[in-house]
Amino acid sequence: VTKVVRVAQYAAIFIAVWIQEDIIESFDVFTHTDDHQKYSGWLRGSCVMKFLLGLVGLFVSVVIVVRSDNIVDLFANFAAMALLSSIDNVLFILSERGYVLASLNRRATNIVNVKFDRAEMERGCKCDGRVILLVLQGLFVIPLIYVHYRQQTGTYLSQ
């Protein structure tokens, strides 16, 4: 793998972590949920599931990035993965606007109309989302460094 492709791989991983909406949104809602709310258990559970789905999507993106051996394939595969990970958001918007079933439109509208008191929610928050993003960066960049080392020695993923 050329140096240009390696630089592009690192850039793609940084971009993948920062644009992973599921991880960012779920962490934000999870840390700002008041334990005394009526549905806080369900809300936290859905946040955990959304976070896990985001991690799986991010892991698949990283595998695709690591396996790419030229820039065109790297960014074509990366763009396809970004599109696939945003399909749920597109379907939600279509539901909210009434382009699909009426029952989905009602449920999406109910979700959009939920209001949170941000000031009250942030009183209990003790963790910053930026810390989570930096940890995720490390979790996905460190293995890439290891893979690049193994590629240079010709023992891993060599062509």
PDB file of C-alpha atoms in Angstrom:
ATOM      1  CA  VAL A   1       0.000   0.000   0.000  1.00  0.00           C
ATOM      2  CA  THR A   2       1.405   3.385  -0.982  1.00  0.00           C
ATOM      3  CA  LYS A   3       1.950   6.237   1.465  1.00  0.00           C
ATOM      4  CA  VAL A   4      -0.814   8.260  -0.174  1.00  0.00           C
ATOM      5  CA  VAL A   5      -3.287   5.429   0.426  1.00  0.00           C
ATOM      6  CA  ARG A   6      -2.120   5.121   4.048  1.00  0.00           C
ATOM      7  CA  VAL A   7      -2.706   8.830   4.644  1.00  0.00           C
ATOM      8  CA  ALA A   8      -6.129   8.500   3.009  1.00  0.00           C
ATOM      9  CA  GLN A   9      -6.914   5.518   5.250  1.00  0.00           C
ATOM     10  CA  TYR A  10      -6.136   7.503   8.397  1.00  0.00           C
ATOM     11  CA  ALA A  11      -8.165  10.442   7.104  1.00  0.00           C
ATOM     12  CA  ALA A  12     -11.091   8.151   6.297  1.00  0.00           C
ATOM     13  CA  ILE A  13     -11.064   6.672   9.801  1.00  0.00           C
ATOM     14  CA  PHE A  14     -11.037  10.115  11.419  1.00  0.00           C
ATOM     15  CA  ILE A  15     -13.900  11.191   9.166  1.00  0.00           C
ATOM     16  CA  ALA A  16     -15.813   7.955   9.837  1.00  0.00           C
ATOM     17  CA  VAL A  17     -15.719   8.497  13.586  1.00  0.00           C
ATOM     18  CA  TRP A  18     -16.719  12.143  13.398  1.00  0.00           C
ATOM     19  CA  ILE A  19     -19.654  11.606  11.011  1.00  0.00           C
ATOM     20  CA  GLN A  20     -21.043   8.575  12.838  1.00  0.00           C
ATOM     21  CA  GLU A  21     -24.332  10.185  13.899  1.00  0.00           C
ATOM     22  CA  ASP A  22     -25.713   7.147  15.717  1.00  0.00           C
ATOM     23  CA  ILE A  23     -22.854   7.101  18.209  1.00  0.00           C
ATOM     24  CA  ILE A  24     -22.890  10.839  18.817  1.00  0.00           C
ATOM     25  CA  GLU A  25     -26.667  11.178  19.159  1.00  0.00           C
ATOM     26  CA  SER A  26     -27.146   8.105  21.321  1.00  0.00           C
ATOM     27  CA  PHE A  27     -24.382   9.125  23.684  1.00  0.00           C
ATOM     28  CA  ASP A  28     -25.764  12.655  23.936  1.00  0.00           C
ATOM     29  CA  VAL A  29     -29.297  11.495  24.732  1.00  0.00           C
ATOM     30  CA  PHE A  30     -28.072   8.754  27.099  1.00  0.00           C
ATOM     31  CA  THR A  31     -25.958  11.110  29.187  1.00  0.00           C
ATOM     32  CA  HIS A  32     -28.641  13.794  29.296  1.00  0.00           C
ATOM     33  CA  THR A  33     -31.603  11.583  30.217  1.00  0.00           C
ATOM     34  CA  ASP A  34     -33.147  12.287  33.579  1.00  0.00           C
ATOM     35  CA  ASP A  35     -33.636   9.104  35.631  1.00  0.00           C
ATOM     36  CA  HIS A  36     -36.940  10.407  36.918  1.00  0.00           C
ATOM     37  CA  GLN A  37     -38.583  10.668  33.491  1.00  0.00           C
ATOM     38  CA  LYS A  38     -41.433   8.285  32.792  1.00  0.00           C
ATOM     39  CA  TYR A  39     -39.720   6.392  29.972  1.00  0.00           C
ATOM     40  CA  SER A  40     -36.065   6.865  30.896  1.00  0.00           C
ATOM     41  CA  GLY A  41     -35.382   3.092  30.960  1.00  0.00           C
ATOM     42  CA  TRP A  42     -36.744   2.615  27.454  1.00  0.00           C
ATOM     43  CA  LEU A  43     -34.920   5.701  26.240  1.00  0.00           C
ATOM     44  CA  ARG A  44     -31.605   4.539  27.657  1.00  0.00           C
ATOM     45  CA  GLY A  45     -32.127   1.056  26.202  1.00  0.00           C
ATOM     46  CA  SER A  46     -32.766   2.475  22.749  1.00  0.00           C
ATOM     47  CA  CYS A  47     -29.674   4.649  23.114  1.00  0.00           C
ATOM     48  CA  VAL A  48     -27.544   1.607  23.933  1.00  0.00           C
ATOM     49  CA  MET A  49     -28.866  -0.216  20.869  1.00  0.00           C
ATOM     50  CA  LYS A  50     -28.285   2.810  18.640  1.00  0.00           C
ATOM     51  CA  PHE A  51     -24.768   3.170  20.058  1.00  0.00           C
ATOM     52  CA  LEU A  52     -24.023  -0.515  19.345  1.00  0.00           C
ATOM     53  CA  LEU A  53     -25.356  -0.207  15.790  1.00  0.00           C
ATOM     54  CA  GLY A  54     -23.138   2.829  15.292  1.00  0.00           C
ATOM     55  CA  LEU A  55     -20.124   0.897  16.574  1.00  0.00           C
ATOM     56  CA  VAL A  56     -20.850  -1.994  14.207  1.00  0.00           C
ATOM     57  CA  GLY A  57     -21.189   0.418  11.294  1.00  0.00           C
ATOM     58  CA  LEU A  58     -17.959   2.107  12.296  1.00  0.00           C
ATOM     59  CA  PHE A  59     -16.169  -1.233  12.625  1.00  0.00           C
ATOM     60  CA  VAL A  60     -17.323  -2.285   9.139  1.00  0.00           C
ATOM     61  CA  SER A  61     -16.182   1.077   7.757  1.00  0.00           C
ATOM     62  CA  VAL A  62     -12.751   0.587   9.305  1.00  0.00           C
ATOM     63  CA  VAL A  63     -12.452  -2.930   7.887  1.00  0.00           C
ATOM     64  CA  ILE A  64     -13.353  -1.608   4.440  1.00  0.00           C
ATOM     65  CA  VAL A  65     -10.815   1.198   4.800  1.00  0.00           C
ATOM     66  CA  VAL A  66      -8.046  -1.166   5.912  1.00  0.00           C
ATOM     67  CA  ARG A  67      -8.732  -3.594   3.067  1.00  0.00           C
ATOM     68  CA  SER A  68      -8.586  -0.876   0.376  1.00  0.00           C
ATOM     69  CA  ASP A  69      -5.389  -0.752  -1.623  1.00  0.00           C
ATOM     70  CA  ASN A  70      -6.084   2.300  -3.813  1.00  0.00           C
ATOM     71  CA  ILE A  71      -7.679   5.666  -3.195  1.00  0.00           C
ATOM     72  CA  VAL A  72     -10.576   5.273  -5.639  1.00  0.00           C
ATOM     73  CA  ASP A  73     -11.737   2.025  -4.020  1.00  0.00           C
ATOM     74  CA  LEU A  74     -11.159   3.474  -0.568  1.00  0.00           C
ATOM     75  CA  PHE A  75     -13.416   6.473  -1.024  1.00  0.00           C
ATOM     76  CA  ALA A  76     -16.004   4.628  -3.161  1.00  0.00           C
ATOM     77  CA  ASN A  77     -16.400   1.988  -0.449  1.00  0.00           C
ATOM     78  CA  PHE A  78     -16.310   4.631   2.272  1.00  0.00           C
ATOM     79  CA  ALA A  79     -19.059   6.644   0.561  1.00  0.00           C
ATOM     80  CA  ALA A  80     -21.183   3.521   0.133  1.00  0.00           C
ATOM     81  CA  MET A  81     -20.815   2.679   3.818  1.00  0.00           C
ATOM     82  CA  ALA A  82     -21.740   6.227   4.839  1.00  0.00           C
ATOM     83  CA  LEU A  83     -24.849   5.982   2.667  1.00  0.00           C
ATOM     84  CA  LEU A  84     -25.864   2.655   4.189  1.00  0.00           C
ATOM     85  CA  SER A  85     -25.422   3.936   7.730  1.00  0.00           C
ATOM     86  CA  SER A  86     -27.696   6.918   7.030  1.00  0.00           C
ATOM     87  CA  ILE A  87     -30.609   4.927   5.574  1.00  0.00           C
ATOM     88  CA  ASP A  88     -32.443   4.830   8.919  1.00  0.00           C
ATOM     89  CA  ASN A  89     -32.338   8.624   9.114  1.00  0.00           C
ATOM     90  CA  VAL A  90     -33.694   8.924   5.566  1.00  0.00           C
ATOM     91  CA  LEU A  91     -36.526   6.486   6.335  1.00  0.00           C
ATOM     92  CA  PHE A  92     -37.407   8.446   9.466  1.00  0.00           C
ATOM     93  CA  ILE A  93     -37.595  11.703   7.486  1.00  0.00           C
ATOM     94  CA  LEU A  94     -39.796  10.030   4.857  1.00  0.00           C
ATOM     95  CA  SER A  95     -42.060   8.726   7.641  1.00  0.00           C
ATOM     96  CA  GLU A  96     -42.254  12.117   9.301  1.00  0.00           C
ATOM     97  CA  ARG A  97     -43.236  13.814   6.047  1.00  0.00           C
ATOM     98  CA  GLY A  98     -45.950  11.251   5.334  1.00  0.00           C
ATOM     99  CA  TYR A  99     -44.425   9.533   2.314  1.00  0.00           C
ATOM    100  CA  VAL A 100     -44.919   6.075   3.835  1.00  0.00           C
ATOM    101  CA  LEU A 101     -47.613   4.482   6.036  1.00  0.00           C
ATOM    102  CA  ALA A 102     -49.899   6.779   8.022  1.00  0.00           C
ATOM    103  CA  SER A 103     -49.148   4.894  11.257  1.00  0.00           C
ATOM    104  CA  LEU A 104     -45.419   5.530  10.794  1.00  0.00           C
ATOM    105  CA  ASN A 105     -46.163   9.187  10.107  1.00  0.00           C
ATOM    106  CA  ARG A 106     -48.062   9.506  13.407  1.00  0.00           C
ATOM    107  CA  ARG A 107     -45.272   7.816  15.366  1.00  0.00           C
ATOM    108  CA  ALA A 108     -42.532   9.879  13.725  1.00  0.00           C
ATOM    109  CA  THR A 109     -44.490  13.068  14.386  1.00  0.00           C
ATOM    110  CA  ASN A 110     -44.907  12.066  18.054  1.00  0.00           C
ATOM    111  CA  ILE A 111     -41.153  11.506  18.341  1.00  0.00           C
ATOM    112  CA  VAL A 112     -40.352  14.850  16.758  1.00  0.00           C
ATOM    113  CA  ASN A 113     -42.766  16.636  19.113  1.00  0.00           C
ATOM    114  CA  VAL A 114     -41.042  15.345  22.270  1.00  0.00           C
ATOM    115  CA  LYS A 115     -39.417  18.267  24.073  1.00  0.00           C
ATOM    116  CA  PHE A 116     -36.509  18.057  26.485  1.00  0.00           C
ATOM    117  CA  ASP A 117     -35.581  20.633  29.073  1.00  0.00           C
ATOM    118  CA  ARG A 118     -31.896  20.908  28.156  1.00  0.00           C
ATOM    119  CA  ALA A 119     -30.871  22.903  31.239  1.00  0.00           C
ATOM    120  CA  GLU A 120     -32.391  20.376  33.626  1.00  0.00           C
ATOM    121  CA  MET A 121     -30.973  17.424  31.721  1.00  0.00           C
ATOM    122  CA  GLU A 122     -27.445  18.827  31.703  1.00  0.00           C
ATOM    123  CA  ARG A 123     -27.345  19.179  35.479  1.00  0.00           C
ATOM    124  CA  GLY A 124     -26.851  15.446  35.850  1.00  0.00           C
ATOM    125  CA  CYS A 125     -24.417  15.036  32.939  1.00  0.00           C
ATOM    126  CA  LYS A 126     -20.878  14.289  34.046  1.00  0.00           C
ATOM    127  CA  CYS A 127     -19.323  13.147  30.760  1.00  0.00           C
ATOM    128  CA  ASP A 128     -18.385  15.032  27.632  1.00  0.00           C
ATOM    129  CA  GLY A 129     -19.112  13.610  24.171  1.00  0.00           C
ATOM    130  CA  ARG A 130     -15.734  14.816  22.932  1.00  0.00           C
ATOM    131  CA  VAL A 131     -14.047  12.379  25.295  1.00  0.00           C
ATOM    132  CA  ILE A 132     -16.005   9.500  23.772  1.00  0.00           C
ATOM    133  CA  LEU A 133     -15.055  10.599  20.256  1.00  0.00           C
ATOM    134  CA  LEU A 134     -11.382  10.783  21.174  1.00  0.00           C
ATOM    135  CA  VAL A 135     -11.533   7.324  22.737  1.00  0.00           C
ATOM    136  CA  LEU A 136     -13.201   5.980  19.590  1.00  0.00           C
ATOM    137  CA  GLN A 137     -10.505   7.609  17.463  1.00  0.00           C
ATOM    138  CA  GLY A 138      -7.885   5.769  19.461  1.00  0.00           C
ATOM    139  CA  LEU A 139      -9.780   2.490  19.381  1.00  0.00           C
ATOM    140  CA  PHE A 140      -9.861   2.537  15.591  1.00  0.00           C
ATOM    141  CA  VAL A 141      -6.545   4.235  14.754  1.00  0.00           C
ATOM    142  CA  ILE A 142      -4.362   2.031  16.968  1.00  0.00           C
ATOM    143  CA  PRO A 143      -5.415  -1.193  15.179  1.00  0.00           C
ATOM    144  CA  LEU A 144      -4.810   0.533  11.846  1.00  0.00           C
ATOM    145  CA  ILE A 145      -1.266   1.363  12.953  1.00  0.00           C
ATOM    146  CA  TYR A 146      -0.796  -2.303  13.876  1.00  0.00           C
ATOM    147  CA  VAL A 147      -2.170  -3.470  10.499  1.00  0.00           C
ATOM    148  CA  HIS A 148       0.121  -1.057   8.659  1.00  0.00           C
ATOM    149  CA  TYR A 149       3.100  -2.369  10.610  1.00  0.00           C
ATOM    150  CA  ARG A 150       2.157  -5.953   9.762  1.00  0.00           C
ATOM    151  CA  GLN A 151       1.654  -4.991   6.115  1.00  0.00           C
ATOM    152  CA  GLN A 152       5.115  -3.427   5.970  1.00  0.00           C
ATOM    153  CA  THR A 153       6.678  -6.596   7.330  1.00  0.00           C
ATOM    154  CA  GLY A 154       4.677  -8.622   4.775  1.00  0.00           C
ATOM    155  CA  THR A 155       2.923 -10.808   7.321  1.00  0.00           C
ATOM    156  CA  TYR A 156      -0.624  -9.430   7.210  1.00  0.00           C
ATOM    157  CA  LEU A 157      -3.040  -8.603   4.408  1.00  0.00           C
ATOM    158  CA  SER A 158      -0.239  -8.498   1.860  1.00  0.00           C
ATOM    159  CA  GLN A 159      -1.149  -8.867  -1.799  1.00  0.00           C
TER     160      GLN A 159
END
